[in-house]
Coordinates of N, CA and C in Angstrom, one line a residue:
M1 N -45.9 14.0 -74.1 CA -44.6 14.4 -74.5 C -44.1 15.5 -73.5
A2 N -42.9 15.3 -73.0 CA -42.3 16.3 -72.1 C -42.0 17.6 -72.8
R3 N -42.0 18.7 -72.0 CA -41.7 20.0 -72.5 C -40.4 20.5 -71.8
Y4 N -39.6 21.2 -72.6 CA -38.3 21.7 -72.1 C -38.2 23.2 -72.4
Y5 N -37.9 24.0 -71.4 CA -37.6 25.4 -71.6 C -36.3 25.8 -70.9
I6 N -35.6 26.7 -71.5 CA -34.5 27.3 -70.8 C -34.7 28.8 -70.8
I7 N -34.3 29.4 -69.7 CA -34.6 30.8 -69.5 C -33.3 31.5 -68.9
Y8 N -33.3 32.8 -69.1 CA -32.3 33.6 -68.4 C -33.1 34.3 -67.3
K9 N -33.0 33.6 -66.1 CA -33.7 34.2 -65.0 C -33.1 35.5 -64.5
P10 N -34.0 36.5 -64.5 CA -33.5 37.8 -64.0 C -33.2 37.9 -62.5
F11 N -32.4 38.9 -62.1 CA -32.2 39.2 -60.7 C -33.6 39.6 -60.1
G12 N -33.9 39.2 -58.9 CA -35.1 39.5 -58.2 C -36.3 38.7 -58.5
V13 N -36.1 37.7 -59.4 CA -37.3 36.8 -59.7 C -37.1 35.5 -58.9
L14 N -38.2 35.1 -58.3 CA -38.2 33.9 -57.5 C -38.4 32.6 -58.4
C15 N -37.7 31.5 -58.0 CA -37.8 30.3 -58.8 C -39.0 29.5 -58.4
Q16 N -40.2 30.1 -58.6 CA -41.5 29.5 -58.3 C -42.5 30.2 -59.2
F17 N -43.7 29.6 -59.3 CA -44.7 30.1 -60.1 C -45.8 30.9 -59.4
S18 N -45.8 30.8 -58.1 CA -46.8 31.6 -57.3 C -46.2 32.1 -56.0
G19 N -47.0 33.0 -55.4 CA -46.5 33.6 -54.1 C -46.2 35.1 -54.3
E20 N -45.8 35.7 -53.3 CA -45.5 37.1 -53.3 C -44.3 37.4 -54.0
G21 N -44.2 38.6 -54.6 CA -43.0 39.1 -55.4 C -43.1 38.6 -56.8
Q22 N -42.1 38.9 -57.6 CA -42.0 38.5 -59.0 C -41.6 37.1 -59.1
T23 N -42.4 36.3 -59.9 CA -42.1 34.9 -60.0 C -41.9 34.5 -61.5
L24 N -41.6 33.3 -61.8 CA -41.4 32.8 -63.1 C -42.6 33.0 -64.0
A25 N -43.8 33.0 -63.4 CA -45.0 33.2 -64.1 C -45.1 34.5 -64.9
S26 N -44.3 35.5 -64.4 CA -44.3 36.8 -65.0 C -43.5 36.8 -66.3
L27 N -42.7 35.8 -66.6 CA -41.8 35.8 -67.7 C -42.4 35.1 -69.0
F28 N -43.4 34.2 -68.7 CA -43.9 33.4 -69.9 C -45.1 32.6 -69.4
D29 N -46.0 32.3 -70.4 CA -47.2 31.5 -70.1 C -46.8 30.0 -70.1
F30 N -46.2 29.5 -69.1 CA -45.7 28.1 -69.0 C -46.9 27.2 -68.8
P31 N -46.8 25.9 -69.4 CA -47.8 24.9 -69.1 C -47.9 24.6 -67.6
K32 N -49.0 24.2 -67.1 CA -49.2 24.0 -65.6 C -48.3 22.9 -65.1
E33 N -47.9 21.9 -65.9 CA -47.2 20.7 -65.4 C -45.7 20.9 -65.2
V34 N -45.1 22.0 -65.7 CA -43.7 22.1 -65.7 C -43.3 22.8 -64.3
Y35 N -42.0 22.6 -64.0 CA -41.4 23.1 -62.8 C -39.9 23.4 -63.0
P36 N -39.3 24.3 -62.2 CA -37.9 24.5 -62.4 C -37.0 23.3 -61.9
V37 N -36.0 23.0 -62.6 CA -35.0 22.0 -62.2 C -33.9 22.7 -61.4
G38 N -34.0 22.4 -60.1 CA -33.0 23.1 -59.2 C -33.5 24.5 -58.9
R39 N -32.7 25.3 -58.3 CA -33.0 26.7 -58.0 C -31.9 27.7 -58.3
L40 N -32.3 28.9 -58.5 CA -31.4 30.0 -58.5 C -31.9 31.0 -57.4
D41 N -31.1 31.5 -56.5 CA -31.6 32.4 -55.5 C -32.2 33.6 -56.2
K42 N -33.0 34.3 -55.4 CA -33.6 35.6 -55.9 C -32.6 36.6 -56.4
D43 N -31.5 36.6 -55.7 CA -30.4 37.6 -56.1 C -29.4 37.1 -57.0
S44 N -29.7 35.9 -57.7 CA -28.8 35.3 -58.7 C -29.5 35.3 -60.0
E45 N -28.8 35.2 -61.1 CA -29.3 35.3 -62.4 C -28.9 34.1 -63.3
G46 N -29.4 34.0 -64.5 CA -28.9 33.1 -65.4 C -29.7 31.9 -65.8
L47 N -29.0 30.8 -66.2 CA -29.6 29.6 -66.8 C -30.5 28.9 -65.8
L48 N -31.7 28.6 -66.3 CA -32.6 27.8 -65.5 C -33.4 26.9 -66.5
I49 N -33.5 25.6 -66.1 CA -34.3 24.7 -67.0 C -35.6 24.5 -66.3
I50 N -36.7 24.5 -67.1 CA -38.0 24.3 -66.7 C -38.6 23.2 -67.5
T51 N -39.1 22.1 -66.9 CA -39.6 21.0 -67.6 C -40.6 20.2 -66.7
D52 N -41.2 19.2 -67.3 CA -42.0 18.2 -66.6 C -41.4 16.8 -66.8
D53 N -40.1 16.7 -67.2 CA -39.4 15.5 -67.4 C -38.8 15.0 -66.0
K54 N -39.4 14.1 -65.4 CA -38.9 13.7 -64.0 C -37.6 13.0 -64.1
S55 N -37.3 12.2 -65.2 CA -36.0 11.6 -65.3 C -34.9 12.6 -65.4
L56 N -35.1 13.6 -66.2 CA -34.1 14.7 -66.3 C -33.9 15.4 -65.0
N57 N -35.0 15.7 -64.3 CA -34.9 16.3 -63.0 C -34.1 15.4 -62.0
H58 N -34.3 14.1 -62.0 CA -33.6 13.2 -61.1 C -32.1 13.2 -61.4
H59 N -31.8 13.1 -62.7 CA -30.4 13.0 -63.1 C -29.6 14.3 -62.7
L60 N -30.2 15.5 -63.0 CA -29.5 16.7 -62.8 C -29.4 17.1 -61.3
L61 N -30.3 16.6 -60.4 CA -30.3 17.0 -59.0 C -29.6 15.9 -58.1
N62 N -29.5 14.7 -58.6 CA -28.9 13.6 -57.8 C -27.4 13.8 -57.7
P63 N -26.8 14.0 -56.5 CA -25.4 14.2 -56.4 C -24.5 13.2 -57.0
R64 N -24.9 12.0 -57.2 CA -24.0 10.9 -57.7 C -23.8 11.1 -59.2
F65 N -24.7 11.9 -59.9 CA -24.5 12.2 -61.3 C -23.8 13.5 -61.6
G66 N -22.8 13.9 -60.8 CA -22.2 15.2 -60.9 C -22.1 15.7 -62.3
H67 N -22.7 16.8 -62.7 CA -22.6 17.4 -64.0 C -22.0 18.8 -63.8
Q68 N -21.3 19.2 -64.8 CA -20.7 20.5 -64.8 C -21.7 21.7 -64.9
R69 N -21.6 22.6 -64.0 CA -22.3 23.9 -64.1 C -21.4 25.0 -63.9
T70 N -21.4 26.0 -64.8 CA -20.4 27.1 -64.8 C -21.1 28.4 -64.4
Y71 N -20.5 29.1 -63.4 CA -21.0 30.3 -62.9 C -20.0 31.4 -63.2
Y72 N -20.5 32.6 -63.6 CA -19.7 33.8 -63.7 C -20.0 34.7 -62.5
A73 N -19.0 34.9 -61.7 CA -19.1 35.7 -60.5 C -18.3 37.0 -60.5
Q74 N -18.9 38.1 -60.3 CA -18.2 39.3 -60.1 C -18.0 39.5 -58.6
V75 N -16.7 39.5 -58.3 CA -16.3 39.5 -56.9 C -15.6 40.8 -56.5
E76 N -15.7 41.1 -55.2 CA -15.0 42.3 -54.7 C -13.6 42.0 -54.5
G77 N -12.7 42.9 -55.1 CA -11.3 42.7 -55.0 C -10.7 42.0 -56.2
E78 N -9.4 41.7 -56.1 CA -8.7 41.0 -57.2 C -8.0 39.8 -56.7
P79 N -8.7 38.6 -56.8 CA -8.2 37.4 -56.3 C -6.8 37.0 -56.8
E80 N -5.9 36.6 -55.8 CA -4.6 36.2 -56.2 C -4.7 34.7 -56.7
P81 N -3.6 34.3 -57.4 CA -3.6 32.9 -57.9 C -3.8 31.9 -56.8
E82 N -3.3 32.1 -55.6 CA -3.4 31.2 -54.5 C -4.9 31.0 -54.1
A83 N -5.6 32.2 -54.2 CA -7.0 32.1 -53.8 C -7.8 31.3 -54.7
L84 N -7.5 31.5 -56.0 CA -8.2 30.6 -57.1 C -7.9 29.2 -56.9
K85 N -6.6 28.9 -56.5 CA -6.2 27.6 -56.3 C -7.0 26.9 -55.2
G86 N -7.3 27.7 -54.2 CA -8.1 27.3 -53.1 C -9.4 26.8 -53.5
L87 N -10.1 27.6 -54.4 CA -11.4 27.2 -54.9 C -11.3 25.9 -55.7
M88 N -10.2 25.7 -56.4 CA -10.1 24.5 -57.2 C -9.8 23.3 -56.4
Q89 N -9.1 23.5 -55.2 CA -8.9 22.3 -54.4 C -10.0 22.0 -53.4
G90 N -10.8 23.0 -53.2 CA -11.9 22.8 -52.2 C -11.7 23.7 -51.0
V91 N -12.8 24.3 -50.6 CA -12.8 25.2 -49.4 C -13.9 24.8 -48.4
M92 N -13.7 25.2 -47.2 CA -14.7 24.8 -46.1 C -15.8 25.8 -46.1
I93 N -17.1 25.4 -46.2 CA -18.2 26.2 -46.2 C -19.2 25.6 -45.2
N94 N -20.2 26.3 -44.8 CA -21.2 25.8 -43.9 C -22.4 25.4 -44.7
V95 N -22.8 24.2 -44.5 CA -24.0 23.6 -45.2 C -24.9 23.0 -44.2
E96 N -26.1 23.6 -44.0 CA -27.1 23.2 -43.1 C -26.5 23.0 -41.7
G97 N -25.7 24.0 -41.3 CA -25.2 24.0 -39.9 C -23.9 23.2 -39.7
R98 N -23.4 22.6 -40.8 CA -22.2 21.7 -40.6 C -21.1 22.2 -41.6
D99 N -19.9 21.9 -41.2 CA -18.7 22.3 -42.0 C -18.7 21.3 -43.2
Y100 N -18.4 21.8 -44.4 CA -18.4 20.9 -45.6 C -17.3 21.4 -46.5
K101 N -16.5 20.5 -46.9 CA -15.4 20.9 -47.9 C -15.9 20.6 -49.3
T102 N -15.9 21.7 -50.1 CA -16.4 21.6 -51.5 C -15.5 20.7 -52.3
K103 N -16.1 20.1 -53.3 CA -15.4 19.2 -54.2 C -14.5 20.0 -55.2
P104 N -13.5 19.4 -55.8 CA -12.6 20.1 -56.7 C -13.4 20.8 -57.8
A105 N -13.0 22.0 -58.1 CA -13.7 22.8 -59.1 C -12.7 23.4 -60.1
I106 N -13.2 24.0 -61.1 CA -12.4 24.8 -62.1 C -12.6 26.3 -61.8
A107 N -11.5 27.0 -61.6 CA -11.7 28.4 -61.3 C -10.7 29.2 -62.1
K108 N -11.1 30.3 -62.7 CA -10.1 31.2 -63.4 C -10.7 32.6 -63.6
T109 N -9.8 33.5 -63.7 CA -10.2 34.9 -63.9 C -10.7 35.1 -65.4
L110 N -11.7 35.9 -65.6 CA -12.3 36.1 -66.9 C -11.7 37.4 -67.4
D111 N -10.9 37.4 -68.5 CA -10.3 38.5 -69.1 C -10.3 38.3 -70.6
P112 N -11.1 39.1 -71.4 CA -11.9 40.2 -71.0 C -13.1 39.7 -70.1
I113 N -13.8 40.7 -69.5 CA -15.0 40.4 -68.7 C -16.1 39.9 -69.6
P114 N -16.9 39.0 -69.1 CA -18.0 38.4 -70.0 C -19.0 39.4 -70.5
S115 N -19.5 39.2 -71.7 CA -20.5 40.0 -72.3 C -21.8 39.6 -71.8
L116 N -22.3 40.3 -70.8 CA -23.6 39.9 -70.2 C -24.5 41.1 -70.3
P117 N -25.8 40.9 -70.3 CA -26.8 42.0 -70.2 C -26.6 42.7 -68.9
D118 N -26.9 44.0 -68.9 CA -26.8 44.8 -67.6 C -27.8 44.2 -66.6
R119 N -27.5 44.3 -65.3 CA -28.4 43.9 -64.3 C -29.2 45.1 -63.9
D120 N -30.5 44.8 -63.5 CA -31.4 45.8 -63.0 C -31.9 45.3 -61.7
P121 N -31.5 46.1 -60.6 CA -30.7 47.3 -60.6 C -29.2 46.9 -60.7
P122 N -28.4 47.9 -61.2 CA -27.0 47.6 -61.3 C -26.2 47.4 -60.0
I123 N -25.1 46.8 -60.1 CA -24.2 46.7 -58.9 C -23.7 48.1 -58.5
R124 N -23.7 48.4 -57.3 CA -23.2 49.7 -56.8 C -21.7 49.8 -57.1
Y125 N -21.4 50.9 -57.9 CA -20.0 51.1 -58.3 C -19.2 51.8 -57.2
R126 N -18.0 51.3 -56.8 CA -17.2 52.0 -55.9 C -15.8 52.1 -56.4
A127 N -15.4 53.3 -56.8 CA -14.1 53.6 -57.4 C -12.9 53.1 -56.6
S128 N -13.1 53.1 -55.3 CA -12.0 52.8 -54.4 C -11.7 51.3 -54.2
I129 N -12.7 50.5 -54.6 CA -12.6 49.0 -54.5 C -12.8 48.4 -55.8
P130 N -11.7 47.7 -56.3 CA -11.8 47.1 -57.6 C -12.6 45.8 -57.5
D131 N -13.1 45.3 -58.7 CA -13.8 44.1 -58.7 C -13.2 43.2 -59.9
T132 N -13.5 41.9 -59.8 CA -13.0 41.0 -60.8 C -14.1 40.0 -61.2
W133 N -14.1 39.6 -62.4 CA -15.0 38.5 -62.8 C -14.2 37.2 -62.9
I134 N -14.8 36.2 -62.2 CA -14.2 34.9 -62.3 C -15.2 33.8 -62.8
S135 N -14.7 32.8 -63.4 CA -15.5 31.7 -63.8 C -15.3 30.5 -62.9
L136 N -16.3 29.9 -62.4 CA -16.3 28.8 -61.4 C -17.1 27.7 -61.9
T137 N -16.5 26.5 -62.2 CA -17.2 25.4 -62.7 C -17.3 24.3 -61.6
L138 N -18.5 23.9 -61.2 CA -18.7 23.0 -60.1 C -19.4 21.7 -60.6
I139 N -19.3 20.6 -59.8 CA -20.0 19.4 -60.2 C -21.0 19.1 -59.0
E140 N -21.3 20.1 -58.2 CA -22.3 20.0 -57.1 C -23.0 21.3 -57.0
G141 N -24.1 21.3 -56.2 CA -24.9 22.5 -56.1 C -25.5 22.7 -54.7
K142 N -24.7 23.0 -53.7 CA -25.1 23.2 -52.4 C -25.8 24.6 -52.3
N143 N -26.6 24.8 -51.3 CA -27.3 26.1 -51.2 C -26.3 27.3 -51.1
R144 N -26.5 28.2 -52.0 CA -25.6 29.5 -52.1 C -24.2 29.1 -52.1
Q145 N -23.8 28.0 -52.8 CA -22.4 27.5 -52.7 C -21.4 28.5 -53.3
V146 N -21.7 29.1 -54.5 CA -20.7 30.0 -55.0 C -20.4 31.2 -54.1
R147 N -21.4 31.8 -53.6 CA -21.3 32.9 -52.7 C -20.5 32.5 -51.5
K148 N -20.7 31.3 -50.9 CA -20.0 30.9 -49.8 C -18.6 30.6 -50.1
M149 N -18.3 30.1 -51.3 CA -16.9 29.7 -51.7 C -16.1 31.0 -51.9
T150 N -16.6 32.0 -52.5 CA -15.8 33.2 -52.8 C -15.6 34.0 -51.5
A151 N -16.6 33.9 -50.6 CA -16.5 34.5 -49.3 C -15.4 33.8 -48.5
A152 N -15.3 32.5 -48.6 CA -14.3 31.7 -47.8 C -12.9 32.1 -48.2
I153 N -12.7 32.6 -49.4 CA -11.3 33.0 -49.8 C -11.1 34.5 -49.7
G154 N -12.1 35.2 -49.2 CA -12.0 36.6 -48.9 C -12.4 37.5 -50.0
Y155 N -13.2 37.0 -50.9 CA -13.6 37.9 -52.1 C -15.2 37.7 -52.2
P156 N -16.0 38.5 -51.5 CA -17.4 38.4 -51.6 C -18.0 38.6 -53.0
T157 N -19.0 37.8 -53.3 CA -19.6 37.9 -54.6 C -20.6 39.1 -54.7
L158 N -20.5 39.9 -55.7 CA -21.3 41.1 -55.9 C -22.4 40.7 -56.9
R159 N -22.1 40.0 -57.9 CA -23.1 39.6 -58.9 C -22.8 38.2 -59.3
L160 N -23.9 37.4 -59.5 CA -23.7 35.9 -59.8 C -24.6 35.5 -61.0
V161 N -24.0 34.9 -62.0 CA -24.8 34.5 -63.2 C -24.5 33.0 -63.5
R162 N -25.5 32.1 -63.5 CA -25.2 30.8 -63.9 C -25.2 30.8 -65.5
W163 N -24.0 30.5 -66.0 CA -23.8 30.6 -67.4 C -24.2 29.4 -68.2
S164 N -23.8 28.2 -67.6 CA -24.1 27.0 -68.4 C -24.2 25.8 -67.5
M165 N -24.8 24.7 -68.1 CA -24.8 23.4 -67.6 C -24.3 22.5 -68.7
E166 N -23.1 21.9 -68.5 CA -22.5 21.2 -69.6 C -22.4 22.1 -70.8
K167 N -23.0 21.7 -72.0 CA -22.9 22.5 -73.2 C -24.1 23.4 -73.4
L168 N -25.0 23.4 -72.5 CA -26.2 24.2 -72.5 C -25.9 25.6 -71.9
T169 N -26.0 26.7 -72.7 CA -25.7 28.0 -72.2 C -26.8 29.0 -72.5
I170 N -26.6 30.2 -71.9 CA -27.4 31.3 -72.2 C -26.7 32.3 -73.1
A171 N -25.8 31.9 -73.8 CA -25.1 32.8 -74.8 C -26.1 33.5 -75.7
N172 N -26.0 34.8 -75.8 CA -26.9 35.6 -76.7 C -28.3 35.7 -76.1
F173 N -28.6 35.3 -74.9 CA -29.9 35.4 -74.4 C -30.1 36.9 -73.8
K174 N -31.3 37.4 -73.9 CA -31.6 38.6 -73.2 C -32.1 38.2 -71.8
V175 N -32.1 39.1 -70.8 CA -32.6 38.9 -69.5 C -34.1 38.6 -69.6
G176 N -34.5 37.5 -69.0 CA -35.9 37.1 -69.0 C -36.3 36.3 -70.3
E177 N -35.4 36.1 -71.2 CA -35.8 35.4 -72.4 C -36.0 33.9 -72.1
V178 N -37.0 33.4 -72.8 CA -37.4 32.0 -72.7 C -37.3 31.3 -74.1
Q179 N -36.7 30.1 -74.1 CA -36.6 29.3 -75.3 C -37.1 27.9 -75.0
E180 N -37.9 27.4 -75.9 CA -38.4 26.0 -75.8 C -37.5 25.1 -76.7
L181 N -37.0 24.0 -76.1 CA -36.1 23.1 -76.8 C -36.8 21.7 -76.9
D182 N -36.4 21.0 -77.9 CA -36.9 19.6 -78.0 C -36.1 18.7 -77.2
E183 N -36.6 17.5 -76.9 CA -35.9 16.5 -76.0 C -34.5 16.2 -76.5
Q184 N -34.4 15.9 -77.8 CA -33.1 15.5 -78.4 C -32.1 16.6 -78.2
T185 N -32.4 17.8 -78.4 CA -31.5 18.9 -78.3 C -31.0 19.1 -76.8
I186 N -31.9 19.1 -75.9 CA -31.5 19.3 -74.5 C -30.7 18.2 -73.9
Y187 N -31.1 16.9 -74.3 CA -30.3 15.8 -73.8 C -28.9 15.8 -74.4
H188 N -28.8 16.1 -75.7 CA -27.5 16.2 -76.3 C -26.6 17.2 -75.7
K189 N -27.2 18.4 -75.4 CA -26.4 19.5 -74.9 C -26.0 19.2 -73.4
L190 N -26.7 18.4 -72.7 CA -26.4 18.1 -71.4 C -25.6 16.8 -71.3
G191 N -25.3 16.2 -72.4 CA -24.5 15.0 -72.5 C -25.2 13.8 -71.9
L192 N -26.5 13.7 -72.1 CA -27.3 12.7 -71.4 C -28.0 11.7 -72.4
T193 N -27.6 11.7 -73.6 CA -28.3 10.9 -74.6 C -28.3 9.4 -74.2
G194 N -27.1 8.9 -73.8 CA -27.0 7.5 -73.3 C -27.9 7.3 -72.1
F195 N -28.0 8.3 -71.2 CA -28.8 8.1 -70.0 C -30.2 7.9 -70.3
K196 N -30.7 8.6 -71.3 CA -32.1 8.5 -71.7 C -32.4 7.1 -72.2
K197 N -31.5 6.5 -73.0 CA -31.7 5.1 -73.5 C -31.7 4.1 -72.3
T198 N -30.8 4.4 -71.4 CA -30.7 3.5 -70.2 C -32.0 3.5 -69.4
E199 N -32.5 4.7 -69.2 CA -33.8 4.8 -68.4 C -34.9 4.1 -69.2
A200 N -34.9 4.3 -70.5 CA -36.0 3.6 -71.3 C -35.9 2.1 -71.2
N201 N -34.7 1.6 -71.2 CA -34.5 0.1 -71.1 C -35.0 -0.4 -69.7
K202 N -34.7 0.4 -68.7 CA -35.1 0.0 -67.4 C -36.6 -0.1 -67.2
S203 N -37.3 0.9 -67.9 CA -38.8 0.9 -67.8 C -39.4 -0.2 -68.5
R204 N -38.7 -0.9 -69.4 CA -39.3 -2.0 -70.1 C -39.2 -3.3 -69.4
R205 N -38.3 -3.3 -68.4 CA -38.1 -4.6 -67.6 C -39.3 -4.9 -66.7

């Protein structure tokens, strides 16, 4: 039977179980068979799924199954409506050495600011430069995409938290918290109940 964990990955933790530096193994005694679905950079935080379910991994990472993932980004400056419109329509970023236009997204300013645990270490405060929290919902996941997108419109990302995938969120999680979910719950929250049935039918043929 497959195992499913969701965690609030802290800043500075690598999305792997071994190697130098702080890794996922420092957060919980995970079974040997599980692995992270996708990645969060060392300097990013938030929702990460850890499982040994290969079908789930395939569906969430295959570009043709675009699913919504929402990020909360604290950016330097105060983005104008036109800048947010640019994020929604798509901006040019560099992906593996080539120009790439991002797919349409949902972008908005967060007011009030999101209730998130403090980051350790905290973002350096500068009284002379304002900052703004924005919500950015994507259906794709290129390497460091959110940071590249906010930089492209002139507002560098200071802090980045992946808040949700579809209806699966880290609401009320503490930094580093790990929760194990059952298959039915995680597939329901990800909107994949029908997908699971389809895959099961294929395997019987």
